[in-house]
XYZ file of C-alpha atoms in Angstrom:
725
model
C 211.601 -76.849 13.279
C 212.414 -73.932 10.952
C 209.862 -71.725 12.691
C 211.272 -72.584 16.130
C 214.837 -71.767 14.964
C 213.692 -68.427 13.535
C 211.959 -67.467 16.811
C 215.026 -68.421 18.853
C 217.257 -66.437 16.504
C 215.100 -63.317 16.853
C 215.167 -63.676 20.627
C 218.958 -63.921 20.725
C 219.441 -60.933 18.396
C 217.087 -58.753 20.436
C 218.725 -59.741 23.684
C 222.214 -59.043 22.414
C 221.145 -55.618 21.162
C 220.051 -54.523 24.602
C 222.724 -56.162 26.752
C 225.687 -54.196 28.052
C 228.350 -56.743 28.968
C 230.662 -54.087 30.432
C 228.151 -52.777 33.000
C 228.938 -53.716 36.616
C 226.196 -55.685 38.350
C 225.390 -56.966 41.833
C 223.203 -59.506 43.641
C 220.030 -59.214 45.713
C 219.683 -62.113 48.159
C 217.900 -63.021 51.362
C 215.918 -65.491 53.446
C 212.124 -65.776 53.742
C 210.484 -67.435 56.771
C 207.255 -67.269 58.723
C 206.951 -65.950 62.287
C 208.244 -69.274 63.656
C 211.362 -69.167 61.442
C 210.010 -71.965 59.240
C 211.356 -71.517 55.679
C 208.675 -70.498 53.166
C 209.663 -72.757 50.310
C 208.618 -71.412 46.921
C 207.918 -67.841 48.060
C 207.898 -65.550 45.006
C 210.563 -62.834 44.953
C 210.289 -60.107 42.306
C 212.096 -56.888 41.476
C 209.155 -54.930 40.145
C 210.897 -52.445 37.849
C 212.815 -55.210 36.052
C 209.989 -57.784 36.055
C 212.469 -60.472 37.048
C 212.422 -62.777 40.018
C 212.967 -66.169 41.570
C 211.587 -68.498 44.244
C 212.859 -69.325 47.723
C 214.577 -72.702 48.060
C 214.099 -75.454 50.648
C 215.806 -73.295 53.292
C 213.928 -70.128 52.353
C 216.957 -68.598 50.616
C 216.819 -66.646 47.348
C 219.212 -64.777 45.095
C 218.722 -62.530 42.055
C 221.888 -61.765 40.096
C 223.113 -59.147 37.618
C 221.355 -56.111 39.139
C 222.764 -52.700 38.217
C 223.040 -49.716 40.540
C 219.750 -47.959 41.277
C 216.588 -47.953 43.365
C 214.166 -50.858 43.029
C 210.965 -52.218 44.559
C 211.399 -55.656 46.117
C 208.170 -57.684 46.375
C 207.941 -61.002 48.225
C 204.661 -62.917 48.268
C 203.172 -66.287 49.060
C 199.614 -67.549 49.262
C 198.311 -67.155 52.814
C 200.761 -64.399 53.802
C 200.816 -60.625 53.569
C 202.908 -59.305 50.708
C 206.266 -57.769 51.645
C 207.157 -54.586 49.700
C 210.278 -52.505 50.246
C 212.309 -49.997 48.242
C 215.966 -51.065 48.105
C 219.075 -49.314 46.805
C 221.941 -50.969 44.974
C 225.042 -48.797 45.346
C 228.186 -50.625 44.247
C 227.538 -53.546 46.604
C 225.394 -56.642 47.031
C 222.142 -56.424 48.997
C 221.005 -59.017 51.573
C 217.825 -59.094 53.635
C 215.977 -61.412 56.057
C 212.175 -61.312 55.935
C 209.475 -62.822 58.125
C 206.139 -62.834 56.324
C 203.004 -62.306 58.379
C 199.986 -64.510 57.839
C 197.300 -62.899 55.703
C 193.974 -62.357 57.421
C 191.951 -62.908 54.241
C 193.395 -63.905 50.877
C 191.629 -61.318 48.742
C 194.223 -58.652 48.008
C 196.026 -60.843 45.497
C 197.709 -60.188 42.181
C 196.361 -61.943 39.075
C 197.643 -61.881 35.504
C 194.852 -63.694 33.663
C 192.019 -61.136 33.624
C 193.860 -58.474 31.611
C 197.020 -60.343 30.491
C 199.067 -58.278 32.943
C 199.397 -57.913 36.709
C 196.316 -56.521 38.462
C 194.952 -56.533 41.972
C 192.099 -59.003 42.291
C 189.938 -56.419 44.073
C 190.278 -53.986 41.171
C 189.009 -56.331 38.441
C 185.685 -55.677 36.653
C 184.878 -59.414 36.706
C 184.642 -62.166 39.316
C 187.821 -64.134 39.868
C 189.124 -66.819 42.193
C 192.707 -67.767 43.072
C 193.632 -71.200 44.455
C 197.077 -71.720 45.985
C 199.365 -74.728 45.790
C 199.016 -75.511 49.504
C 195.639 -77.194 49.004
C 197.103 -79.405 46.237
C 199.541 -80.947 48.727
C 197.037 -81.227 51.550
C 194.356 -82.920 49.423
C 196.722 -85.181 47.460
C 195.191 -84.201 44.124
C 196.557 -86.191 41.199
C 194.761 -84.176 38.471
C 193.983 -80.486 38.319
C 190.269 -81.035 37.576
C 189.916 -82.644 41.012
C 191.144 -79.353 42.495
C 188.583 -77.388 40.472
C 185.762 -79.433 41.986
C 186.278 -77.346 45.137
C 186.205 -73.907 43.473
C 183.003 -71.844 44.010
C 181.023 -71.401 40.794
C 182.854 -74.251 39.046
C 181.237 -77.594 38.272
C 182.883 -80.671 36.767
C 180.949 -83.362 34.899
C 183.369 -86.283 34.588
C 186.225 -84.470 32.831
C 184.414 -81.421 31.413
C 184.542 -78.117 33.264
C 181.751 -75.571 33.540
C 181.948 -72.094 35.077
C 178.572 -70.745 36.204
C 176.688 -73.176 33.985
C 178.530 -72.397 30.746
C 178.854 -76.085 29.783
C 176.882 -79.288 30.076
C 178.492 -82.488 28.855
C 179.652 -83.559 25.402
C 182.146 -86.373 25.738
C 185.528 -85.460 24.258
C 184.222 -82.619 22.109
C 185.132 -79.001 22.717
C 185.186 -76.753 25.774
C 183.609 -73.426 26.692
C 186.342 -72.697 29.239
C 189.844 -71.875 28.082
C 192.438 -73.695 30.188
C 196.050 -72.560 29.925
C 199.471 -73.246 31.418
C 201.307 -69.960 31.975
C 198.969 -68.342 29.451
C 199.408 -71.004 26.734
C 196.131 -72.849 25.907
C 196.021 -76.621 26.375
C 193.068 -77.721 24.235
C 193.709 -80.504 21.717
C 193.848 -79.944 17.966
C 191.262 -82.601 17.085
C 188.590 -82.794 19.794
C 189.214 -79.359 21.320
C 188.926 -80.924 24.795
C 191.018 -80.413 27.933
C 193.319 -83.280 28.910
C 193.837 -82.583 32.607
C 196.670 -85.081 33.097
C 198.815 -82.837 30.917
C 199.083 -80.298 33.761
C 202.155 -80.963 35.983
C 200.204 -80.721 39.220
C 203.182 -80.873 41.597
C 204.677 -77.865 39.793
C 201.585 -75.652 40.094
C 202.074 -72.378 41.999
C 198.463 -71.189 41.791
C 195.335 -71.405 39.657
C 193.553 -68.236 38.490
C 189.883 -68.592 37.519
C 188.095 -65.835 35.580
C 184.327 -66.304 35.713
C 182.346 -65.182 32.691
C 183.039 -64.615 29.001
C 186.630 -63.600 28.195
C 186.589 -63.818 24.387
C 187.687 -60.177 24.014
C 191.209 -61.236 25.028
C 191.292 -65.028 24.651
C 188.973 -65.837 21.759
C 186.813 -68.850 20.973
C 187.152 -71.293 23.848
C 186.901 -68.579 26.537
C 183.171 -67.963 26.010
C 182.523 -69.365 29.507
C 185.654 -68.197 31.313
C 189.382 -68.828 31.728
C 191.421 -71.101 33.997
C 195.094 -70.158 33.936
C 197.514 -72.489 35.716
C 200.636 -70.650 36.867
C 203.670 -72.892 37.351
C 206.235 -72.474 40.095
C 209.202 -70.145 39.675
C 212.630 -71.726 39.458
C 214.409 -71.532 42.812
C 217.733 -69.707 43.087
C 219.353 -72.698 44.825
C 218.956 -76.467 44.301
C 215.751 -78.162 45.475
C 215.062 -81.867 45.084
C 211.439 -82.861 45.527
C 209.982 -86.310 46.219
C 206.284 -87.051 46.585
C 204.838 -90.504 47.091
C 201.293 -91.567 47.898
C 199.272 -94.718 48.412
C 195.481 -94.932 48.467
C 192.896 -97.651 49.100
C 189.270 -97.801 47.957
C 186.676 -98.991 50.470
C 184.180 -101.716 49.661
C 181.025 -100.567 47.804
C 178.053 -99.669 49.986
C 175.925 -102.403 48.319
C 176.963 -106.059 48.186
C 175.525 -106.368 44.677
C 178.176 -103.906 43.504
C 181.141 -105.756 45.038
C 182.527 -107.165 41.795
C 186.128 -107.696 42.978
C 187.581 -109.821 45.775
C 190.771 -107.758 45.725
C 191.664 -104.582 47.568
C 191.529 -101.794 44.970
C 194.417 -99.364 45.351
C 195.987 -96.360 43.693
C 199.523 -95.033 44.046
C 202.053 -92.689 42.555
C 205.482 -91.157 42.887
C 207.001 -87.912 41.604
C 210.688 -86.960 41.542
C 211.632 -83.370 40.809
C 214.633 -81.073 40.848
C 215.105 -77.356 40.276
C 218.307 -75.327 40.126
C 219.984 -72.312 38.561
C 223.242 -72.322 36.650
C 224.229 -68.709 36.193
C 221.534 -67.119 34.027
C 219.931 -70.473 33.235
C 217.244 -71.946 35.479
C 216.054 -75.523 35.091
C 213.184 -77.440 36.695
C 212.372 -81.043 35.850
C 210.024 -83.692 37.251
C 209.033 -87.261 36.394
C 205.918 -89.046 37.634
C 204.297 -92.450 37.579
C 200.687 -93.048 38.619
C 198.721 -96.271 38.836
C 195.021 -96.668 39.647
C 193.294 -100.063 39.901
C 189.954 -98.188 40.224
C 186.829 -99.073 42.180
C 185.110 -99.975 38.881
C 185.763 -102.903 36.588
C 187.683 -102.129 33.408
C 188.510 -98.613 34.609
C 192.183 -99.028 35.553
C 194.943 -96.777 34.243
C 198.741 -96.456 34.171
C 200.418 -93.157 33.355
C 204.000 -91.918 32.992
C 204.447 -88.136 32.937
C 207.274 -85.660 32.545
C 207.712 -81.911 32.901
C 210.604 -79.618 31.988
C 210.863 -75.869 32.488
C 213.881 -73.782 31.470
C 214.446 -70.062 31.729
C 217.387 -68.064 30.448
C 217.925 -64.407 31.325
C 219.766 -62.648 28.514
C 219.821 -59.318 30.350
C 217.758 -57.208 32.725
C 215.472 -56.511 29.754
C 214.962 -59.881 28.146
C 214.504 -63.526 29.019
C 213.356 -66.699 27.312
C 211.434 -69.516 28.981
C 210.561 -72.925 27.606
C 208.450 -75.729 28.990
C 207.531 -79.215 27.875
C 204.917 -81.387 29.516
C 203.512 -84.711 28.436
C 202.491 -88.233 29.287
C 201.963 -91.722 27.953
C 198.902 -93.498 29.324
C 196.950 -96.723 29.004
C 193.398 -96.492 30.359
C 190.662 -99.089 30.281
C 187.258 -98.044 28.937
C 184.278 -97.402 31.216
C 181.687 -95.283 29.387
C 178.647 -96.197 31.500
C 177.380 -98.946 33.788
C 175.796 -102.247 32.786
C 172.748 -101.380 34.918
C 172.008 -99.755 38.266
C 172.314 -103.198 39.946
C 175.716 -103.632 38.304
C 176.719 -100.002 38.708
C 180.472 -100.659 38.910
C 180.569 -102.982 35.903
C 180.471 -101.787 32.259
C 178.565 -103.516 29.437
C 180.205 -106.746 28.269
C 181.163 -105.080 24.989
C 183.491 -102.733 26.896
C 185.360 -105.420 28.847
C 188.962 -105.557 27.690
C 188.840 -102.282 25.778
C 191.798 -99.967 26.404
C 192.639 -96.477 25.146
C 196.306 -95.707 24.572
C 197.174 -92.006 24.446
C 200.285 -89.870 24.070
C 200.007 -86.131 24.693
C 202.810 -83.543 24.587
C 202.729 -79.760 24.854
C 205.770 -77.606 24.069
C 205.618 -73.905 24.901
C 208.034 -71.000 24.690
C 207.681 -67.434 25.989
C 210.089 -64.609 25.157
C 209.813 -61.452 27.288
C 211.398 -58.209 26.143
C 211.178 -54.963 28.127
C 211.925 -52.114 25.735
C 211.488 -49.521 28.477
C 209.816 -49.022 31.835
C 206.522 -48.431 30.017
C 206.683 -50.765 27.010
C 207.183 -54.530 26.894
C 206.594 -57.354 24.449
C 205.820 -61.027 24.845
C 206.168 -63.644 22.111
C 204.473 -66.979 22.838
C 204.662 -70.079 20.692
C 203.453 -73.623 21.282
C 203.006 -77.034 19.717
C 200.489 -79.553 21.026
C 201.072 -83.084 19.699
C 198.373 -85.633 20.436
C 197.837 -89.267 19.532
C 195.258 -91.746 20.807
C 193.692 -95.030 19.746
C 191.122 -97.348 21.302
C 190.096 -100.979 21.069
C 186.411 -100.358 20.355
C 184.498 -101.963 17.520
C 185.379 -98.933 15.380
C 189.100 -98.956 16.354
C 189.015 -95.180 16.664
C 192.312 -93.318 16.432
C 193.498 -89.780 15.886
C 196.775 -87.944 15.499
C 196.867 -84.144 15.646
C 199.268 -81.228 15.768
C 198.187 -77.762 16.880
C 200.602 -74.891 16.246
C 200.062 -71.540 17.941
C 201.889 -68.206 17.874
C 201.028 -64.953 19.686
C 202.736 -61.567 19.926
C 201.564 -59.350 22.787
C 202.507 -55.794 23.688
C 201.919 -54.036 27.020
C 202.150 -50.248 27.006
C 201.654 -47.979 30.014
C 200.981 -44.454 28.771
C 200.927 -43.104 32.318
C 200.161 -44.218 35.845
C 196.477 -44.121 34.863
C 196.455 -45.672 31.376
C 197.408 -49.197 30.319
C 197.046 -50.789 26.863
C 197.324 -54.491 26.038
C 197.318 -55.487 22.364
C 198.188 -58.586 20.423
C 197.966 -60.697 17.329
C 197.773 -64.476 17.219
C 197.154 -67.407 14.946
C 196.955 -71.164 15.119
C 196.798 -74.050 12.703
C 195.559 -77.568 13.403
C 196.362 -80.647 11.335
C 194.504 -83.905 11.986
C 194.776 -87.446 10.635
C 192.025 -89.695 11.918
C 189.516 -92.391 11.023
C 186.904 -90.755 13.255
C 187.163 -87.103 12.112
C 188.715 -87.628 8.677
C 191.763 -85.488 7.857
C 190.548 -81.937 8.449
C 192.546 -78.790 9.101
C 191.681 -75.692 11.097
C 192.991 -72.147 10.885
C 192.437 -69.217 13.224
C 193.689 -65.634 13.015
C 192.942 -62.993 15.630
C 193.851 -59.487 16.718
C 192.878 -57.865 20.021
C 193.325 -54.737 22.118
C 192.172 -53.685 25.584
C 192.544 -50.257 27.208
C 192.342 -49.673 30.960
C 192.028 -46.213 32.457
C 192.055 -45.103 36.090
C 190.351 -41.795 36.812
C 191.580 -39.367 39.453
C 188.610 -40.466 41.559
C 188.467 -44.234 42.448
C 186.982 -45.499 39.173
C 188.675 -47.907 36.772
C 187.344 -48.457 33.256
C 188.381 -51.170 30.804
C 187.280 -51.551 27.195
C 188.475 -54.087 24.681
C 187.679 -55.759 21.390
C 188.917 -58.790 19.497
C 188.449 -59.918 15.897
C 188.626 -63.637 15.063
C 188.718 -65.357 11.685
C 188.280 -69.143 11.820
C 187.910 -71.834 9.216
C 187.451 -75.616 9.357
C 188.617 -77.700 6.407
C 186.716 -76.626 3.267
C 183.764 -75.158 5.139
C 182.811 -71.519 4.938
C 185.002 -69.252 7.060
C 183.471 -67.433 10.029
C 184.263 -64.012 11.449
C 183.523 -62.694 14.907
C 183.906 -59.460 16.884
C 184.048 -59.750 20.672
C 183.799 -56.387 22.487
C 183.950 -55.921 26.260
C 183.363 -53.076 28.710
C 184.067 -53.171 32.450
C 183.949 -50.913 35.503
C 185.449 -51.117 38.983
C 184.606 -48.489 41.602
C 186.203 -48.243 45.037
C 183.340 -47.092 47.214
C 185.517 -46.939 50.335
C 188.565 -48.722 51.764
C 186.547 -51.885 52.351
C 184.077 -51.936 49.457
C 184.615 -52.454 45.721
C 181.859 -52.477 43.095
C 182.291 -54.056 39.677
C 180.331 -54.432 36.454
C 181.049 -55.896 33.039
C 179.317 -56.665 29.760
C 180.807 -58.699 26.921
C 180.064 -60.566 23.742
C 181.676 -64.004 23.581
C 181.848 -66.597 20.839
C 182.965 -70.171 20.235
C 183.683 -71.877 16.951
C 182.690 -75.569 16.750
C 185.503 -78.051 17.281
C 186.569 -80.570 14.657
C 185.039 -83.327 16.780
C 181.642 -81.625 16.976
C 181.611 -81.035 13.223
C 183.152 -84.170 11.701
C 182.857 -87.088 14.177
C 181.555 -90.292 12.613
C 181.875 -93.387 14.797
C 180.264 -96.092 16.905
C 181.394 -96.492 20.510
C 179.815 -98.583 23.293
C 176.708 -99.010 21.145
C 176.260 -95.264 20.584
C 176.507 -93.932 17.024
C 177.724 -90.378 16.442
C 177.312 -88.727 13.054
C 178.847 -85.526 11.611
C 177.149 -82.176 11.098
C 179.102 -80.023 8.603
C 176.374 -77.357 8.840
C 177.255 -76.565 12.449
C 177.709 -72.825 13.097
C 179.599 -70.868 15.722
C 177.787 -69.990 18.922
C 177.930 -66.623 20.655
C 176.603 -65.034 23.820
C 176.014 -61.703 25.493
C 176.857 -61.739 29.167
C 176.868 -59.238 31.998
C 177.765 -59.219 35.675
C 177.259 -56.931 38.670
C 179.344 -57.613 41.765
C 180.454 -56.279 45.118
C 183.331 -57.149 47.447
C 183.142 -55.965 51.059
C 185.398 -56.596 54.035
C 183.895 -56.665 57.496
C 186.410 -55.776 60.198
C 189.693 -57.524 59.370
C 188.659 -61.150 59.383
C 185.519 -61.456 57.255
C 185.087 -60.838 53.537
C 181.941 -61.132 51.419
C 181.880 -61.262 47.636
C 178.530 -61.339 45.814
C 177.493 -61.192 42.162
C 174.527 -61.561 39.835
C 175.052 -62.598 36.222
C 173.295 -63.500 32.988
C 174.339 -64.973 29.650
C 172.142 -65.203 26.563
C 173.382 -67.813 24.091
C 172.651 -67.910 20.371
C 173.247 -71.074 18.311
C 174.348 -72.887 21.480
C 176.022 -76.175 20.491
C 174.708 -79.237 22.334
C 174.724 -82.999 21.556
C 171.234 -84.253 20.677
C 169.592 -87.489 19.570
C 168.197 -87.611 16.046
C 164.847 -89.353 16.689
C 164.717 -90.585 13.079
C 167.737 -92.886 13.475
C 168.688 -92.748 17.186
C 172.129 -91.326 16.432
C 173.932 -88.605 18.356
C 174.592 -85.381 16.461
C 175.810 -81.948 17.544
C 173.335 -79.191 16.704
C 172.813 -75.495 17.298
C 170.189 -74.852 19.977
C 168.806 -71.546 18.717
C 168.400 -69.736 22.039
C 169.384 -70.413 25.628
C 169.700 -68.331 28.778
C 171.694 -68.740 31.975
C 170.980 -66.506 34.950
C 172.257 -66.740 38.468
C 173.787 -65.315 41.582
C 176.774 -66.161 43.704
C 177.999 -65.339 47.189
C 181.341 -66.283 48.748
C 182.103 -65.652 52.426
C 185.643 -66.009 53.760
C 186.673 -65.884 57.400
C 190.174 -65.997 58.846
C 191.559 -65.824 62.365
C 195.381 -66.111 62.315
C 195.480 -65.899 66.104
C 193.675 -69.235 66.303
C 195.203 -70.567 63.046
C 191.710 -70.984 61.612
C 190.346 -70.238 58.135
C 187.040 -71.050 56.485
C 185.062 -70.211 53.369
C 181.649 -71.007 51.959
C 180.442 -70.427 48.429
C 176.904 -70.694 47.076
C 175.950 -70.467 43.404
C 172.374 -70.393 42.118
C 171.811 -71.222 38.441
C 168.646 -70.798 36.406
C 169.199 -72.248 32.935
C 166.675 -72.484 30.143
C 166.456 -73.683 26.574
C 164.130 -70.918 25.373
C 162.762 -73.087 22.564
C 161.693 -76.064 24.680
C 161.237 -74.147 27.952
C 163.343 -76.783 29.715
C 166.503 -76.468 31.799
C 169.828 -77.016 30.054
C 171.380 -80.443 30.560
C 173.812 -81.228 33.379
C 173.499 -77.844 35.112
C 172.582 -78.216 38.819
C 170.481 -75.341 40.154
C 172.224 -75.102 43.532
C 175.942 -75.530 44.284
C 177.502 -75.179 47.736
C 181.163 -75.504 48.705
C 182.418 -75.354 52.293
C 186.032 -75.419 53.452
C 187.593 -75.209 56.943
C 191.269 -75.341 57.961
C 192.781 -75.440 61.430
C 196.584 -75.499 61.819
C 197.709 -75.670 65.457
C 201.501 -75.793 65.507
C 202.939 -78.495 63.289
C 199.549 -80.132 62.745
C 196.814 -79.330 60.232
C 193.178 -80.400 60.072
C 190.720 -79.737 57.278
C 187.131 -80.355 56.203
C 185.758 -79.986 52.672
C 182.062 -80.325 51.832
C 180.382 -80.192 48.433
C 176.686 -80.132 47.618
C 174.792 -79.707 44.397
C 171.132 -80.278 43.700
C 169.693 -83.036 41.560
C 170.289 -82.265 37.895
C 166.975 -81.583 36.165
C 167.832 -82.447 32.576
C 170.109 -85.193 31.249
C 170.365 -87.201 28.003
C 166.974 -88.856 28.490
C 166.984 -90.073 24.885
C 169.955 -92.352 25.637
C 167.825 -93.929 28.367
C 164.643 -94.215 26.287
C 166.541 -95.909 23.461
C 168.018 -98.412 25.930
C 171.606 -97.328 25.309
C 172.232 -96.480 28.996
C 170.041 -98.746 31.193
C 168.709 -96.960 34.292
C 170.558 -93.837 33.174
C 167.859 -91.588 34.574
C 168.784 -92.544 38.155
C 170.453 -89.574 39.850
C 170.324 -87.809 43.192
C 171.341 -84.609 44.887
C 174.965 -84.781 45.961
C 176.610 -84.625 49.399
C 180.374 -85.208 49.511
C 182.357 -84.858 52.754
C 186.175 -85.030 52.786
C 188.399 -85.035 55.884
C 192.159 -84.447 56.063
C 194.979 -84.082 58.530
C 198.713 -83.546 58.259
C 202.020 -82.921 59.995
C 204.571 -80.266 58.996
C 208.014 -81.447 60.094
C 209.880 -78.291 58.974
C 209.848 -76.680 62.428
C 211.517 -79.862 63.710
C 214.343 -79.501 61.203
C 213.008 -82.238 58.919
C 212.143 -81.056 55.375
C 209.020 -83.182 55.010
C 205.211 -83.165 55.168
C 202.813 -86.040 55.815
C 199.108 -85.864 54.910
C 196.222 -88.292 55.434
C 193.011 -87.884 53.390
C 189.624 -89.543 53.767
C 187.615 -88.764 50.634
C 183.840 -89.216 50.399
C 183.813 -90.091 54.093
C 180.082 -90.853 54.005
C 180.556 -93.301 51.091
C 177.748 -91.457 49.336
C 176.747 -92.833 45.923
C 176.166 -90.235 43.231
C 176.699 -89.581 39.526
C 178.093 -86.571 37.680
C 177.327 -88.111 34.288
C 174.575 -90.704 33.710
C 175.657 -94.303 34.195
C 178.839 -93.309 36.068
C 179.145 -93.758 39.838
C 181.634 -91.203 41.167
C 184.538 -92.334 43.406
C 183.426 -94.235 46.493
C 185.048 -93.759 49.911
C 188.832 -93.975 49.798
C 191.750 -93.120 52.051
C 195.268 -92.051 51.033
C 198.602 -91.286 52.675
C 200.830 -88.672 51.056
C 204.506 -88.148 51.999
C 206.579 -85.237 50.635
C 210.289 -84.521 50.998
C 212.397 -81.518 50.035
C 216.175 -81.688 49.958
């Protein structure tokens, strides 16, 4: 609490120092609609020179207050539409404007903030990136953000663990090679180092930015395989009340032997939200309840979630934002099936077991613009986590992870940009499964970007990390990076990057000692950090105005790769350093758009060649081929969509768990075909602020596993109704 009060005090003092209460100010307001005069709710409105903005309300209206006389650049953007840019003048009067955004032909010329920790055009990055808008979240009725990521090219999810271009396999509840953040603040736990996806307030997501490839030079340990940054919605200038309710039903299993329940299995949820501004203070709040009876026995869950975002503008140069997100959940335990003939039933020892968890993340970001060329950002967070289960070991853990980062952005000229920062975090854990260890990390980083007079952009950065677990020997790491982006012509961009990434072992990988569902896990205090050298070559080319092709080849060489293994001497699971591993691959993404016919489509294909160079075998849980196909057709008020996912049969799994009889029939797996269908109605053009969506997921009722002994969701249908007031 003392630290939080000190930070708030510094923020207030700085803001007061640079605020002129006597200066006369005015308002910039307007209305944003599409070509049919339908309000574009949530459209982002920014005054570029001041780095301040807002979002359009339920009627498309916006207002930015306290603007002094002068010339400014007004930018208005929304996923799926061309950005509106205009120079405006404030001359002793308020400014009002009405804008109709045109539909974007192809969504490639987007602005991202994740790659370099500042705003950049996606086309001008030296690395591959993907941006997913909030529209698909509503249309697909996603209840967790990892379900959304299952449809992102180059991304693969195994149960709840994310992998970008093969960076990760599966290690239940232990670490991550992809850094996931909310508004730039990491969301990995202090004990297991895993990502708890339910912590993300999915109805408040504006967009998701995915950086493919190592990003340790800016983000450190957990970004060795990439970054997923979840950008939350801006606070609207006028009141918006949001209601979302959905109801879903699971179909019967495709085999009678699997039909363990004589009840209709359902899932449902409701979210209530409100956003408003009170002078210089903006507030957004939402509460959610979700319930899932599940298609599997002893796999039900109940969850209550909350989200709060507040932003206060001290002056045109400084503002402070705060968010809190969290949930309380009870979830029954389903680790793996009883057998392939009882695929939807867990072993008898798991029946009745429930995990209770409470997760809360508090984050604060203070922005201070010293001048047009120099700005600072102070970010602090606290992640509180508690969970306990009803297994034979009665596992439980309580952890607190504190994090603080100071970042500076300095633009020497129109051609030179420098991002630098210093950060540290401290983790404190009390647990009967990990002991009572602590973790400490200190880091400093800097990245310089330079644009030559000819169309070449160069970026070079380096980061130093010092990390220490409990009483173990401290580890140091340097993570350099070099990237190029060359504009060959108006339609073609070339990119290249090379980087050294690293990841320190999590507390769970190092200290876990437990027995769960018959599987014993033992600690390995000799575990060392892993690191990799990765490179990428890519090209982005637009054909005519409606077709875009993005292609890349990549390779990562891992040293001391951390993977769970079976100790053949005692049959226990232990995390060990695989001395050498290599991941090579290629990726192509083709996007087509025809606004005249209200049609959009995209297809992404990723090829992965992974190898443990010691055993000459593929790495576990990395499919060689991944294909994602998406089509959208929106005639008038209606919308229709098709999503298709394919990945090849996984070559390597935890065969030792099968041989030891811990997971019966666990070697059964197939290539995967998943077809989803959706339709919806947009009532806005009829004067009704509502949307209705119908989703048929896994329409073919195809049976497949992501992780051994776990049948993925069978066919289900859901109805999703959304209101804005």
